[in-house]
Amino acid sequence: MEIEVLEVDGKVYFHRFFCALKPCIDGFLEGCRPYLSIDSTALNGRWNGHLASAVAVDGHNWMYPLAFGFIASEIEDNWTWFMTQLKKAIGDPPLLAVCTDACKGLENAVKRVFPKAEQRECFLHLMKNFQKKFRGFGRMYPAARAYDQDIFFEHMAAIKCESQEVVKWLTDYHNLLWYRCGFNPDIKCDYITNNIAEVFNNWIRDIKDLPVAELADKVREMIMRLWNKRRNIADRLPVGRILPGVMVQLKANTRGLGHLKVVSAANWSAEIWDHSKNIAERHIVKLHQRTCTCLEWQHTGKPCQHVLAFVTSRRGVDLEQFV
């Protein structure tokens, strides 16, 4: 915890605040994917500052509050201070992805404090800025969602044919990673938006008018209650390596795969034909290497539809071992 004050004409004033509870830090370092979403929300009490937060995701993809703090405004100096305190809390992980919105001060602060981190940008904020200047360009969405670089470049080539200005604008103003094919697959988090931070902002929206001391204690209390609730959920879960919720989702995804044809090549590899489009696509699945040429499995850590089609075509295969 850090509290910083300002001294003006001999009087001491509150300036900014940072808090990261140890259970939050330990849980993030020991059990969460190395992904952080950073954002802030304006307070509406007597102190008109911002509540900044660093949010991760747990195994259920639920919002995981790691740290929070109060800053006077979203300027680079305040964000650098906040990120510096965050680095003191979690260290400098060798593998880390940080997602931010279109705030340049925050982007510069992340670059300065965590220079080795993969910097991602919220695609939703990018498109809001994009639509102020350009119209159309529906290919931006499939380009951002594509796991395969070839598919991404195909969409970007079509966009470039429509307007050279778009590519220049993206290079000049939005040069961070906003497209999945550029993400490091080892992060195992393919989010292209900063929505997980917005979940935190929505979670504390009813208490934003409290004085800062009471607000900090209320957020601490809410985190404590949240941890207790999730601990009770965890106590009811069966013992296993993979969360039951993930397995339920994957088993649901095994339905409706009739458009995929499995051509086995060996015990651990196969060619999957996708007949859902006019031209059949083919993907190579190699179970022992944990790879599929669609690249979704590598990025998410959860089997894609091609892997599911292959695994379910075989007997005695445990789906859990491929997560």
PDB file of C-alpha atoms in Angstrom:
ATOM      1  CA  MET A   1       0.000   0.000   0.000  1.00  0.00           C
ATOM      2  CA  GLU A   2       1.279   3.471  -0.894  1.00  0.00           C
ATOM      3  CA  ILE A   3      -0.145   6.889  -0.003  1.00  0.00           C
ATOM      4  CA  GLU A   4       1.394   9.989  -1.520  1.00  0.00           C
ATOM      5  CA  VAL A   5       0.696  13.557  -0.423  1.00  0.00           C
ATOM      6  CA  LEU A   6       1.429  17.034  -1.730  1.00  0.00           C
ATOM      7  CA  GLU A   7       2.673  19.912   0.414  1.00  0.00           C
ATOM      8  CA  VAL A   8       1.398  23.329  -0.650  1.00  0.00           C
ATOM      9  CA  ASP A   9       2.135  26.453   1.412  1.00  0.00           C
ATOM     10  CA  GLY A  10       2.983  24.330   4.437  1.00  0.00           C
ATOM     11  CA  LYS A  11      -0.266  22.352   4.232  1.00  0.00           C
ATOM     12  CA  VAL A  12      -0.377  18.646   3.408  1.00  0.00           C
ATOM     13  CA  TYR A  13      -2.922  17.403   0.868  1.00  0.00           C
ATOM     14  CA  PHE A  14      -3.839  13.914  -0.271  1.00  0.00           C
ATOM     15  CA  HIS A  15      -2.452  13.237  -3.758  1.00  0.00           C
ATOM     16  CA  ARG A  16      -2.701   9.555  -4.773  1.00  0.00           C
ATOM     17  CA  PHE A  17      -3.118   6.071  -3.385  1.00  0.00           C
ATOM     18  CA  PHE A  18      -2.302   2.470  -4.359  1.00  0.00           C
ATOM     19  CA  CYS A  19      -3.378  -0.834  -2.822  1.00  0.00           C
ATOM     20  CA  ALA A  20      -2.671  -4.461  -3.781  1.00  0.00           C
ATOM     21  CA  LEU A  21      -3.760  -7.042  -1.208  1.00  0.00           C
ATOM     22  CA  LYS A  22      -1.370  -9.963  -0.716  1.00  0.00           C
ATOM     23  CA  PRO A  23      -3.953 -12.721  -1.460  1.00  0.00           C
ATOM     24  CA  CYS A  24      -4.656 -10.949  -4.770  1.00  0.00           C
ATOM     25  CA  ILE A  25      -0.947 -10.739  -5.591  1.00  0.00           C
ATOM     26  CA  ASP A  26      -0.241 -14.375  -4.632  1.00  0.00           C
ATOM     27  CA  GLY A  27      -3.251 -15.671  -6.532  1.00  0.00           C
ATOM     28  CA  PHE A  28      -2.294 -13.769  -9.659  1.00  0.00           C
ATOM     29  CA  LEU A  29       1.321 -14.929  -9.641  1.00  0.00           C
ATOM     30  CA  GLU A  30       0.518 -18.552  -8.762  1.00  0.00           C
ATOM     31  CA  GLY A  31      -2.725 -19.289 -10.570  1.00  0.00           C
ATOM     32  CA  CYS A  32      -3.705 -16.717 -13.218  1.00  0.00           C
ATOM     33  CA  ARG A  33      -2.643 -16.300 -16.806  1.00  0.00           C
ATOM     34  CA  PRO A  34      -0.090 -13.479 -17.256  1.00  0.00           C
ATOM     35  CA  TYR A  35      -2.667 -10.990 -18.556  1.00  0.00           C
ATOM     36  CA  LEU A  36      -3.650  -7.621 -17.070  1.00  0.00           C
ATOM     37  CA  SER A  37      -6.299  -5.134 -18.072  1.00  0.00           C
ATOM     38  CA  ILE A  38      -5.644  -1.551 -16.883  1.00  0.00           C
ATOM     39  CA  ASP A  39      -8.258   1.213 -16.777  1.00  0.00           C
ATOM     40  CA  SER A  40      -9.733   3.933 -14.585  1.00  0.00           C
ATOM     41  CA  THR A  41     -13.166   5.348 -13.865  1.00  0.00           C
ATOM     42  CA  ALA A  42     -14.050   8.891 -12.761  1.00  0.00           C
ATOM     43  CA  LEU A  43     -15.164   9.358  -9.142  1.00  0.00           C
ATOM     44  CA  ASN A  44     -18.224  11.492  -8.422  1.00  0.00           C
ATOM     45  CA  GLY A  45     -17.685  12.446  -4.785  1.00  0.00           C
ATOM     46  CA  ARG A  46     -16.090  15.586  -3.326  1.00  0.00           C
ATOM     47  CA  TRP A  47     -12.681  14.453  -4.571  1.00  0.00           C
ATOM     48  CA  ASN A  48     -12.986  14.486  -8.362  1.00  0.00           C
ATOM     49  CA  GLY A  49     -10.221  12.051  -9.153  1.00  0.00           C
ATOM     50  CA  HIS A  50     -10.120   8.642 -10.816  1.00  0.00           C
ATOM     51  CA  LEU A  51     -10.175   5.113  -9.440  1.00  0.00           C
ATOM     52  CA  ALA A  52      -7.505   3.173 -11.347  1.00  0.00           C
ATOM     53  CA  SER A  53      -7.475  -0.612 -11.424  1.00  0.00           C
ATOM     54  CA  ALA A  54      -5.396  -3.556 -12.605  1.00  0.00           C
ATOM     55  CA  VAL A  55      -7.621  -6.551 -13.341  1.00  0.00           C
ATOM     56  CA  ALA A  56      -6.754 -10.129 -14.317  1.00  0.00           C
ATOM     57  CA  VAL A  57      -8.876 -13.171 -15.227  1.00  0.00           C
ATOM     58  CA  ASP A  58      -9.136 -16.451 -13.315  1.00  0.00           C
ATOM     59  CA  GLY A  59      -9.736 -19.970 -14.609  1.00  0.00           C
ATOM     60  CA  HIS A  60     -13.451 -19.345 -15.057  1.00  0.00           C
ATOM     61  CA  ASN A  61     -12.649 -16.141 -16.988  1.00  0.00           C
ATOM     62  CA  TRP A  62     -14.164 -14.188 -14.108  1.00  0.00           C
ATOM     63  CA  MET A  63     -12.933 -10.725 -13.230  1.00  0.00           C
ATOM     64  CA  TYR A  64      -9.965 -10.967 -10.825  1.00  0.00           C
ATOM     65  CA  PRO A  65      -9.167  -7.649  -9.045  1.00  0.00           C
ATOM     66  CA  LEU A  66      -5.405  -7.433  -8.535  1.00  0.00           C
ATOM     67  CA  ALA A  67      -4.815  -3.803  -7.513  1.00  0.00           C
ATOM     68  CA  PHE A  68      -6.608  -0.474  -7.326  1.00  0.00           C
ATOM     69  CA  GLY A  69      -5.771   3.098  -6.494  1.00  0.00           C
ATOM     70  CA  PHE A  70      -6.765   6.752  -6.701  1.00  0.00           C
ATOM     71  CA  ILE A  71      -5.142   9.261  -9.043  1.00  0.00           C
ATOM     72  CA  ALA A  72      -6.077  12.884  -9.623  1.00  0.00           C
ATOM     73  CA  SER A  73      -6.242  12.605 -13.427  1.00  0.00           C
ATOM     74  CA  GLU A  74      -5.260  10.338 -16.314  1.00  0.00           C
ATOM     75  CA  ILE A  75      -1.956  12.025 -17.075  1.00  0.00           C
ATOM     76  CA  GLU A  76       1.261  10.134 -17.809  1.00  0.00           C
ATOM     77  CA  ASP A  77       2.897  11.036 -14.485  1.00  0.00           C
ATOM     78  CA  ASN A  78       0.020   9.545 -12.459  1.00  0.00           C
ATOM     79  CA  TRP A  79      -0.131   6.419 -14.598  1.00  0.00           C
ATOM     80  CA  THR A  80       3.641   5.954 -14.336  1.00  0.00           C
ATOM     81  CA  TRP A  81       3.367   6.177 -10.544  1.00  0.00           C
ATOM     82  CA  PHE A  82       0.497   3.650 -10.493  1.00  0.00           C
ATOM     83  CA  MET A  83       2.321   1.189 -12.779  1.00  0.00           C
ATOM     84  CA  THR A  84       5.521   1.580 -10.717  1.00  0.00           C
ATOM     85  CA  GLN A  85       3.632   0.596  -7.561  1.00  0.00           C
ATOM     86  CA  LEU A  86       2.121  -2.341  -9.452  1.00  0.00           C
ATOM     87  CA  LYS A  87       5.609  -3.470 -10.461  1.00  0.00           C
ATOM     88  CA  LYS A  88       6.678  -3.357  -6.799  1.00  0.00           C
ATOM     89  CA  ALA A  89       3.731  -5.634  -6.010  1.00  0.00           C
ATOM     90  CA  ILE A  90       4.061  -8.288  -8.730  1.00  0.00           C
ATOM     91  CA  GLY A  91       7.679  -7.840  -9.802  1.00  0.00           C
ATOM     92  CA  ASP A  92       8.649  -8.042 -13.461  1.00  0.00           C
ATOM     93  CA  PRO A  93       7.173 -11.329 -14.765  1.00  0.00           C
ATOM     94  CA  PRO A  94       9.075 -12.796 -17.738  1.00  0.00           C
ATOM     95  CA  LEU A  95       5.754 -13.281 -19.504  1.00  0.00           C
ATOM     96  CA  LEU A  96       3.092 -10.570 -19.305  1.00  0.00           C
ATOM     97  CA  ALA A  97       0.463  -8.984 -21.554  1.00  0.00           C
ATOM     98  CA  VAL A  98      -1.040  -5.607 -20.627  1.00  0.00           C
ATOM     99  CA  CYS A  99      -4.204  -4.353 -22.317  1.00  0.00           C
ATOM    100  CA  THR A 100      -5.157  -0.668 -22.224  1.00  0.00           C
ATOM    101  CA  ASP A 101      -7.639   1.647 -23.912  1.00  0.00           C
ATOM    102  CA  ALA A 102      -6.684   4.544 -26.163  1.00  0.00           C
ATOM    103  CA  CYS A 103      -5.122   6.599 -23.315  1.00  0.00           C
ATOM    104  CA  LYS A 104      -1.660   7.646 -24.541  1.00  0.00           C
ATOM    105  CA  GLY A 105      -0.458   8.535 -21.050  1.00  0.00           C
ATOM    106  CA  LEU A 106      -1.208   5.003 -19.848  1.00  0.00           C
ATOM    107  CA  GLU A 107       0.363   3.437 -22.943  1.00  0.00           C
ATOM    108  CA  ASN A 108       3.587   5.384 -22.373  1.00  0.00           C
ATOM    109  CA  ALA A 109       3.585   4.469 -18.666  1.00  0.00           C
ATOM    110  CA  VAL A 110       3.255   0.738 -19.426  1.00  0.00           C
ATOM    111  CA  LYS A 111       6.045   1.000 -21.990  1.00  0.00           C
ATOM    112  CA  ARG A 112       8.305   2.726 -19.471  1.00  0.00           C
ATOM    113  CA  VAL A 113       7.610   0.526 -16.417  1.00  0.00           C
ATOM    114  CA  PHE A 114       7.073  -2.851 -18.131  1.00  0.00           C
ATOM    115  CA  PRO A 115       9.227  -2.552 -21.273  1.00  0.00           C
ATOM    116  CA  LYS A 116       9.272  -6.334 -21.872  1.00  0.00           C
ATOM    117  CA  ALA A 117       5.491  -6.756 -21.587  1.00  0.00           C
ATOM    118  CA  GLU A 118       3.305  -7.374 -24.612  1.00  0.00           C
ATOM    119  CA  GLN A 119       1.222  -4.211 -25.046  1.00  0.00           C
ATOM    120  CA  ARG A 120      -2.305  -4.724 -26.324  1.00  0.00           C
ATOM    121  CA  GLU A 121      -4.910  -2.123 -27.218  1.00  0.00           C
ATOM    122  CA  CYS A 122      -8.671  -2.396 -26.802  1.00  0.00           C
ATOM    123  CA  PHE A 123     -10.192  -2.948 -30.238  1.00  0.00           C
ATOM    124  CA  LEU A 124     -13.500  -1.387 -29.151  1.00  0.00           C
ATOM    125  CA  HIS A 125     -11.811   1.922 -28.273  1.00  0.00           C
ATOM    126  CA  LEU A 126      -9.818   1.759 -31.502  1.00  0.00           C
ATOM    127  CA  MET A 127     -13.020   1.359 -33.555  1.00  0.00           C
ATOM    128  CA  LYS A 128     -14.697   4.259 -31.765  1.00  0.00           C
ATOM    129  CA  ASN A 129     -11.839   6.490 -32.903  1.00  0.00           C
ATOM    130  CA  PHE A 130     -11.815   4.799 -36.317  1.00  0.00           C
ATOM    131  CA  GLN A 131     -15.506   5.534 -36.954  1.00  0.00           C
ATOM    132  CA  LYS A 132     -14.978   9.240 -36.305  1.00  0.00           C
ATOM    133  CA  LYS A 133     -12.681   9.405 -39.327  1.00  0.00           C
ATOM    134  CA  PHE A 134     -13.717   6.541 -41.645  1.00  0.00           C
ATOM    135  CA  ARG A 135     -16.936   4.866 -42.779  1.00  0.00           C
ATOM    136  CA  GLY A 136     -17.450   1.229 -43.750  1.00  0.00           C
ATOM    137  CA  PHE A 137     -14.445  -1.092 -43.613  1.00  0.00           C
ATOM    138  CA  GLY A 138     -16.295  -4.102 -42.181  1.00  0.00           C
ATOM    139  CA  ARG A 139     -13.155  -6.183 -42.651  1.00  0.00           C
ATOM    140  CA  MET A 140     -11.598  -4.611 -39.562  1.00  0.00           C
ATOM    141  CA  TYR A 141     -13.564  -6.951 -37.295  1.00  0.00           C
ATOM    142  CA  PRO A 142     -12.592 -10.274 -38.927  1.00  0.00           C
ATOM    143  CA  ALA A 143      -9.015  -8.969 -39.215  1.00  0.00           C
ATOM    144  CA  ALA A 144      -8.880  -8.369 -35.458  1.00  0.00           C
ATOM    145  CA  ARG A 145     -10.419 -11.768 -34.635  1.00  0.00           C
ATOM    146  CA  ALA A 146      -8.237 -13.837 -37.001  1.00  0.00           C
ATOM    147  CA  TYR A 147      -5.704 -16.156 -35.371  1.00  0.00           C
ATOM    148  CA  ASP A 148      -3.908 -16.818 -38.657  1.00  0.00           C
ATOM    149  CA  GLN A 149      -1.554 -14.126 -39.989  1.00  0.00           C
ATOM    150  CA  ASP A 150      -2.383 -14.982 -43.605  1.00  0.00           C
ATOM    151  CA  ILE A 151      -6.088 -14.347 -42.989  1.00  0.00           C
ATOM    152  CA  PHE A 152      -5.247 -11.099 -41.172  1.00  0.00           C
ATOM    153  CA  PHE A 153      -3.074  -9.839 -44.041  1.00  0.00           C
ATOM    154  CA  GLU A 154      -5.762 -10.837 -46.537  1.00  0.00           C
ATOM    155  CA  HIS A 155      -8.292  -8.607 -44.758  1.00  0.00           C
ATOM    156  CA  MET A 156      -5.780  -5.790 -44.353  1.00  0.00           C
ATOM    157  CA  ALA A 157      -4.909  -5.960 -48.062  1.00  0.00           C
ATOM    158  CA  ALA A 158      -8.603  -5.489 -48.905  1.00  0.00           C
ATOM    159  CA  ILE A 159      -8.777  -2.528 -46.485  1.00  0.00           C
ATOM    160  CA  LYS A 160      -5.635  -1.041 -48.041  1.00  0.00           C
ATOM    161  CA  CYS A 161      -7.226  -1.283 -51.512  1.00  0.00           C
ATOM    162  CA  GLU A 162     -10.179   0.776 -50.263  1.00  0.00           C
ATOM    163  CA  SER A 163      -8.036   3.449 -48.634  1.00  0.00           C
ATOM    164  CA  GLN A 164      -4.308   3.922 -48.061  1.00  0.00           C
ATOM    165  CA  GLU A 165      -5.156   6.406 -45.299  1.00  0.00           C
ATOM    166  CA  VAL A 166      -6.460   3.659 -42.977  1.00  0.00           C
ATOM    167  CA  VAL A 167      -3.133   1.830 -42.773  1.00  0.00           C
ATOM    168  CA  LYS A 168      -1.232   5.103 -42.225  1.00  0.00           C
ATOM    169  CA  TRP A 169      -3.724   6.158 -39.531  1.00  0.00           C
ATOM    170  CA  LEU A 170      -3.388   2.824 -37.735  1.00  0.00           C
ATOM    171  CA  THR A 171       0.417   3.021 -37.911  1.00  0.00           C
ATOM    172  CA  ASP A 172       0.496   6.601 -36.592  1.00  0.00           C
ATOM    173  CA  TYR A 173      -2.139   6.439 -33.846  1.00  0.00           C
ATOM    174  CA  HIS A 174      -2.807   2.780 -32.986  1.00  0.00           C
ATOM    175  CA  ASN A 175       0.449   0.894 -33.308  1.00  0.00           C
ATOM    176  CA  LEU A 176      -0.083  -1.491 -30.376  1.00  0.00           C
ATOM    177  CA  LEU A 177      -1.422  -5.050 -30.740  1.00  0.00           C
ATOM    178  CA  TRP A 178      -5.171  -5.032 -31.436  1.00  0.00           C
ATOM    179  CA  TYR A 179      -5.250  -8.192 -33.590  1.00  0.00           C
ATOM    180  CA  ARG A 180      -5.169 -11.764 -32.288  1.00  0.00           C
ATOM    181  CA  CYS A 181      -2.613 -13.108 -34.738  1.00  0.00           C
ATOM    182  CA  GLY A 182      -0.027 -10.778 -33.181  1.00  0.00           C
ATOM    183  CA  PHE A 183      -0.603 -12.013 -29.614  1.00  0.00           C
ATOM    184  CA  ASN A 184       1.904 -14.274 -27.900  1.00  0.00           C
ATOM    185  CA  PRO A 185       0.240 -17.748 -27.773  1.00  0.00           C
ATOM    186  CA  ASP A 186       1.950 -18.472 -24.427  1.00  0.00           C
ATOM    187  CA  ILE A 187      -0.297 -15.882 -22.734  1.00  0.00           C
ATOM    188  CA  LYS A 188      -3.345 -18.118 -23.401  1.00  0.00           C
ATOM    189  CA  CYS A 189      -5.701 -15.124 -23.418  1.00  0.00           C
ATOM    190  CA  ASP A 190      -7.132 -13.957 -26.741  1.00  0.00           C
ATOM    191  CA  TYR A 191      -9.220 -10.966 -25.579  1.00  0.00           C
ATOM    192  CA  ILE A 192      -9.217  -8.120 -28.101  1.00  0.00           C
ATOM    193  CA  THR A 193     -11.150  -5.716 -25.839  1.00  0.00           C
ATOM    194  CA  ASN A 194     -10.569  -4.218 -22.410  1.00  0.00           C
ATOM    195  CA  ASN A 195     -13.971  -5.424 -21.186  1.00  0.00           C
ATOM    196  CA  ILE A 196     -12.651  -7.189 -18.078  1.00  0.00           C
ATOM    197  CA  ALA A 197     -11.598  -3.789 -16.668  1.00  0.00           C
ATOM    198  CA  GLU A 198     -15.038  -2.403 -17.531  1.00  0.00           C
ATOM    199  CA  VAL A 199     -16.523  -5.247 -15.438  1.00  0.00           C
ATOM    200  CA  PHE A 200     -14.545  -3.954 -12.444  1.00  0.00           C
ATOM    201  CA  ASN A 201     -15.694  -0.384 -13.124  1.00  0.00           C
ATOM    202  CA  ASN A 202     -19.304  -1.574 -13.232  1.00  0.00           C
ATOM    203  CA  TRP A 203     -18.768  -3.608 -10.046  1.00  0.00           C
ATOM    204  CA  ILE A 204     -17.835  -0.527  -7.988  1.00  0.00           C
ATOM    205  CA  ARG A 205     -20.060   2.047  -9.723  1.00  0.00           C
ATOM    206  CA  ASP A 206     -22.507   2.407  -6.795  1.00  0.00           C
ATOM    207  CA  ILE A 207     -19.813   3.401  -4.290  1.00  0.00           C
ATOM    208  CA  LYS A 208     -17.893   5.971  -6.357  1.00  0.00           C
ATOM    209  CA  ASP A 209     -19.342   8.900  -4.389  1.00  0.00           C
ATOM    210  CA  LEU A 210     -17.768   7.834  -1.075  1.00  0.00           C
ATOM    211  CA  PRO A 211     -14.868   9.795   0.462  1.00  0.00           C
ATOM    212  CA  VAL A 212     -11.558   8.243  -0.558  1.00  0.00           C
ATOM    213  CA  ALA A 213     -10.779   6.643   2.832  1.00  0.00           C
ATOM    214  CA  GLU A 214     -14.192   4.999   3.029  1.00  0.00           C
ATOM    215  CA  LEU A 215     -14.047   4.093  -0.657  1.00  0.00           C
ATOM    216  CA  ALA A 216     -10.717   2.292  -0.256  1.00  0.00           C
ATOM    217  CA  ASP A 217     -12.048   0.321   2.704  1.00  0.00           C
ATOM    218  CA  LYS A 218     -15.284  -0.513   0.877  1.00  0.00           C
ATOM    219  CA  VAL A 219     -13.376  -1.877  -2.135  1.00  0.00           C
ATOM    220  CA  ARG A 220     -11.250  -3.972   0.266  1.00  0.00           C
ATOM    221  CA  GLU A 221     -14.438  -5.325   1.864  1.00  0.00           C
ATOM    222  CA  MET A 222     -15.956  -6.138  -1.537  1.00  0.00           C
ATOM    223  CA  ILE A 223     -12.814  -8.028  -2.575  1.00  0.00           C
ATOM    224  CA  MET A 224     -12.865  -9.949   0.724  1.00  0.00           C
ATOM    225  CA  ARG A 225     -16.512 -10.948   0.174  1.00  0.00           C
ATOM    226  CA  LEU A 226     -15.795 -11.896  -3.437  1.00  0.00           C
ATOM    227  CA  TRP A 227     -12.854 -14.115  -2.415  1.00  0.00           C
ATOM    228  CA  ASN A 228     -15.006 -15.834   0.235  1.00  0.00           C
ATOM    229  CA  LYS A 229     -17.781 -16.456  -2.291  1.00  0.00           C
ATOM    230  CA  ARG A 230     -15.369 -17.985  -4.801  1.00  0.00           C
ATOM    231  CA  ARG A 231     -13.691 -20.027  -2.069  1.00  0.00           C
ATOM    232  CA  ASN A 232     -17.091 -21.529  -1.212  1.00  0.00           C
ATOM    233  CA  ILE A 233     -17.612 -22.340  -4.905  1.00  0.00           C
ATOM    234  CA  ALA A 234     -14.163 -23.936  -5.094  1.00  0.00           C
ATOM    235  CA  ASP A 235     -14.874 -26.121  -2.041  1.00  0.00           C
ATOM    236  CA  ARG A 236     -17.825 -27.671  -3.880  1.00  0.00           C
ATOM    237  CA  LEU A 237     -15.865 -28.448  -7.036  1.00  0.00           C
ATOM    238  CA  PRO A 238     -14.700 -32.029  -7.608  1.00  0.00           C
ATOM    239  CA  VAL A 239     -10.977 -32.678  -7.399  1.00  0.00           C
ATOM    240  CA  GLY A 240      -9.350 -32.450 -10.829  1.00  0.00           C
ATOM    241  CA  ARG A 241      -6.826 -30.634 -12.967  1.00  0.00           C
ATOM    242  CA  ILE A 242      -9.297 -28.721 -15.143  1.00  0.00           C
ATOM    243  CA  LEU A 243     -12.239 -26.624 -13.909  1.00  0.00           C
ATOM    244  CA  PRO A 244     -15.611 -28.352 -14.493  1.00  0.00           C
ATOM    245  CA  GLY A 245     -16.993 -25.181 -16.098  1.00  0.00           C
ATOM    246  CA  VAL A 246     -14.340 -25.382 -18.827  1.00  0.00           C
ATOM    247  CA  MET A 247     -15.152 -29.046 -19.491  1.00  0.00           C
ATOM    248  CA  VAL A 248     -18.895 -28.316 -19.691  1.00  0.00           C
ATOM    249  CA  GLN A 249     -18.177 -25.621 -22.281  1.00  0.00           C
ATOM    250  CA  LEU A 250     -15.967 -27.928 -24.354  1.00  0.00           C
ATOM    251  CA  LYS A 251     -18.467 -30.795 -24.239  1.00  0.00           C
ATOM    252  CA  ALA A 252     -21.153 -28.377 -25.451  1.00  0.00           C
ATOM    253  CA  ASN A 253     -18.842 -27.400 -28.303  1.00  0.00           C
ATOM    254  CA  THR A 254     -18.596 -31.038 -29.428  1.00  0.00           C
ATOM    255  CA  ARG A 255     -22.191 -30.808 -30.675  1.00  0.00           C
ATOM    256  CA  GLY A 256     -22.914 -29.523 -34.166  1.00  0.00           C
ATOM    257  CA  LEU A 257     -19.628 -30.578 -35.764  1.00  0.00           C
ATOM    258  CA  GLY A 258     -21.259 -32.372 -38.703  1.00  0.00           C
ATOM    259  CA  HIS A 259     -19.650 -29.971 -41.189  1.00  0.00           C
ATOM    260  CA  LEU A 260     -16.191 -31.306 -40.238  1.00  0.00           C
ATOM    261  CA  LYS A 261     -14.739 -34.431 -41.828  1.00  0.00           C
ATOM    262  CA  VAL A 262     -11.869 -36.203 -40.042  1.00  0.00           C
ATOM    263  CA  VAL A 263      -9.193 -37.892 -42.165  1.00  0.00           C
ATOM    264  CA  SER A 264      -6.857 -39.677 -39.751  1.00  0.00           C
ATOM    265  CA  ALA A 265      -3.170 -39.640 -40.637  1.00  0.00           C
ATOM    266  CA  ALA A 266      -1.674 -41.362 -37.568  1.00  0.00           C
ATOM    267  CA  ASN A 267      -2.521 -42.068 -33.938  1.00  0.00           C
ATOM    268  CA  TRP A 268      -1.989 -38.455 -32.930  1.00  0.00           C
ATOM    269  CA  SER A 269      -2.560 -36.455 -36.116  1.00  0.00           C
ATOM    270  CA  ALA A 270      -5.329 -35.910 -38.652  1.00  0.00           C
ATOM    271  CA  GLU A 271      -6.525 -33.665 -41.434  1.00  0.00           C
ATOM    272  CA  ILE A 272      -9.832 -31.935 -40.760  1.00  0.00           C
ATOM    273  CA  TRP A 273     -11.963 -30.809 -43.707  1.00  0.00           C
ATOM    274  CA  ASP A 274     -14.344 -27.935 -43.023  1.00  0.00           C
ATOM    275  CA  HIS A 275     -17.308 -27.967 -45.444  1.00  0.00           C
ATOM    276  CA  SER A 276     -19.145 -25.011 -43.857  1.00  0.00           C
ATOM    277  CA  LYS A 277     -17.949 -22.658 -46.630  1.00  0.00           C
ATOM    278  CA  ASN A 278     -18.109 -22.766 -50.431  1.00  0.00           C
ATOM    279  CA  ILE A 279     -14.476 -23.873 -50.612  1.00  0.00           C
ATOM    280  CA  ALA A 280     -13.555 -26.610 -48.151  1.00  0.00           C
ATOM    281  CA  GLU A 281     -10.813 -25.594 -45.719  1.00  0.00           C
ATOM    282  CA  ARG A 282      -8.307 -28.120 -44.399  1.00  0.00           C
ATOM    283  CA  HIS A 283      -6.582 -27.960 -41.039  1.00  0.00           C
ATOM    284  CA  ILE A 284      -3.898 -30.213 -39.591  1.00  0.00           C
ATOM    285  CA  VAL A 285      -4.334 -31.319 -35.968  1.00  0.00           C
ATOM    286  CA  LYS A 286      -1.396 -32.827 -34.054  1.00  0.00           C
ATOM    287  CA  LEU A 287      -2.527 -33.885 -30.597  1.00  0.00           C
ATOM    288  CA  HIS A 288       0.919 -34.764 -29.200  1.00  0.00           C
ATOM    289  CA  GLN A 289       2.246 -31.310 -30.185  1.00  0.00           C
ATOM    290  CA  ARG A 290      -0.941 -29.513 -29.047  1.00  0.00           C
ATOM    291  CA  THR A 291      -1.255 -27.708 -32.372  1.00  0.00           C
ATOM    292  CA  CYS A 292      -3.904 -26.997 -34.968  1.00  0.00           C
ATOM    293  CA  THR A 293      -3.181 -24.956 -38.089  1.00  0.00           C
ATOM    294  CA  CYS A 294      -6.159 -22.671 -37.325  1.00  0.00           C
ATOM    295  CA  LEU A 295      -4.014 -21.558 -34.312  1.00  0.00           C
ATOM    296  CA  GLU A 296      -6.998 -21.105 -31.968  1.00  0.00           C
ATOM    297  CA  TRP A 297      -5.899 -23.988 -29.724  1.00  0.00           C
ATOM    298  CA  GLN A 298      -2.424 -22.472 -29.287  1.00  0.00           C
ATOM    299  CA  HIS A 299      -3.816 -19.042 -28.374  1.00  0.00           C
ATOM    300  CA  THR A 300      -6.579 -20.087 -25.961  1.00  0.00           C
ATOM    301  CA  GLY A 301      -5.237 -23.336 -24.505  1.00  0.00           C
ATOM    302  CA  LYS A 302      -8.665 -24.907 -25.124  1.00  0.00           C
ATOM    303  CA  PRO A 303      -9.277 -27.313 -28.040  1.00  0.00           C
ATOM    304  CA  CYS A 304     -10.799 -25.691 -31.125  1.00  0.00           C
ATOM    305  CA  GLN A 305     -13.602 -27.306 -33.142  1.00  0.00           C
ATOM    306  CA  HIS A 306     -11.103 -29.162 -35.341  1.00  0.00           C
ATOM    307  CA  VAL A 307      -9.407 -30.740 -32.314  1.00  0.00           C
ATOM    308  CA  LEU A 308     -12.792 -31.607 -30.790  1.00  0.00           C
ATOM    309  CA  ALA A 309     -13.895 -33.276 -34.022  1.00  0.00           C
ATOM    310  CA  PHE A 310     -10.738 -35.423 -34.067  1.00  0.00           C
ATOM    311  CA  VAL A 311     -10.774 -36.303 -30.353  1.00  0.00           C
ATOM    312  CA  THR A 312     -14.462 -37.265 -30.321  1.00  0.00           C
ATOM    313  CA  SER A 313     -13.956 -39.513 -33.358  1.00  0.00           C
ATOM    314  CA  ARG A 314     -11.613 -41.699 -31.297  1.00  0.00           C
ATOM    315  CA  ARG A 315     -12.430 -44.044 -28.434  1.00  0.00           C
ATOM    316  CA  GLY A 316     -11.017 -43.852 -24.951  1.00  0.00           C
ATOM    317  CA  VAL A 317      -9.535 -40.375 -25.320  1.00  0.00           C
ATOM    318  CA  ASP A 318      -9.792 -38.057 -22.289  1.00  0.00           C
ATOM    319  CA  LEU A 319     -10.630 -34.547 -23.467  1.00  0.00           C
ATOM    320  CA  GLU A 320      -9.232 -33.041 -20.238  1.00  0.00           C
ATOM    321  CA  GLN A 321      -5.626 -33.883 -21.177  1.00  0.00           C
ATOM    322  CA  PHE A 322      -5.786 -31.506 -24.154  1.00  0.00           C
ATOM    323  CA  VAL A 323      -6.715 -28.392 -22.117  1.00  0.00           C
TER     324      VAL A 323
END
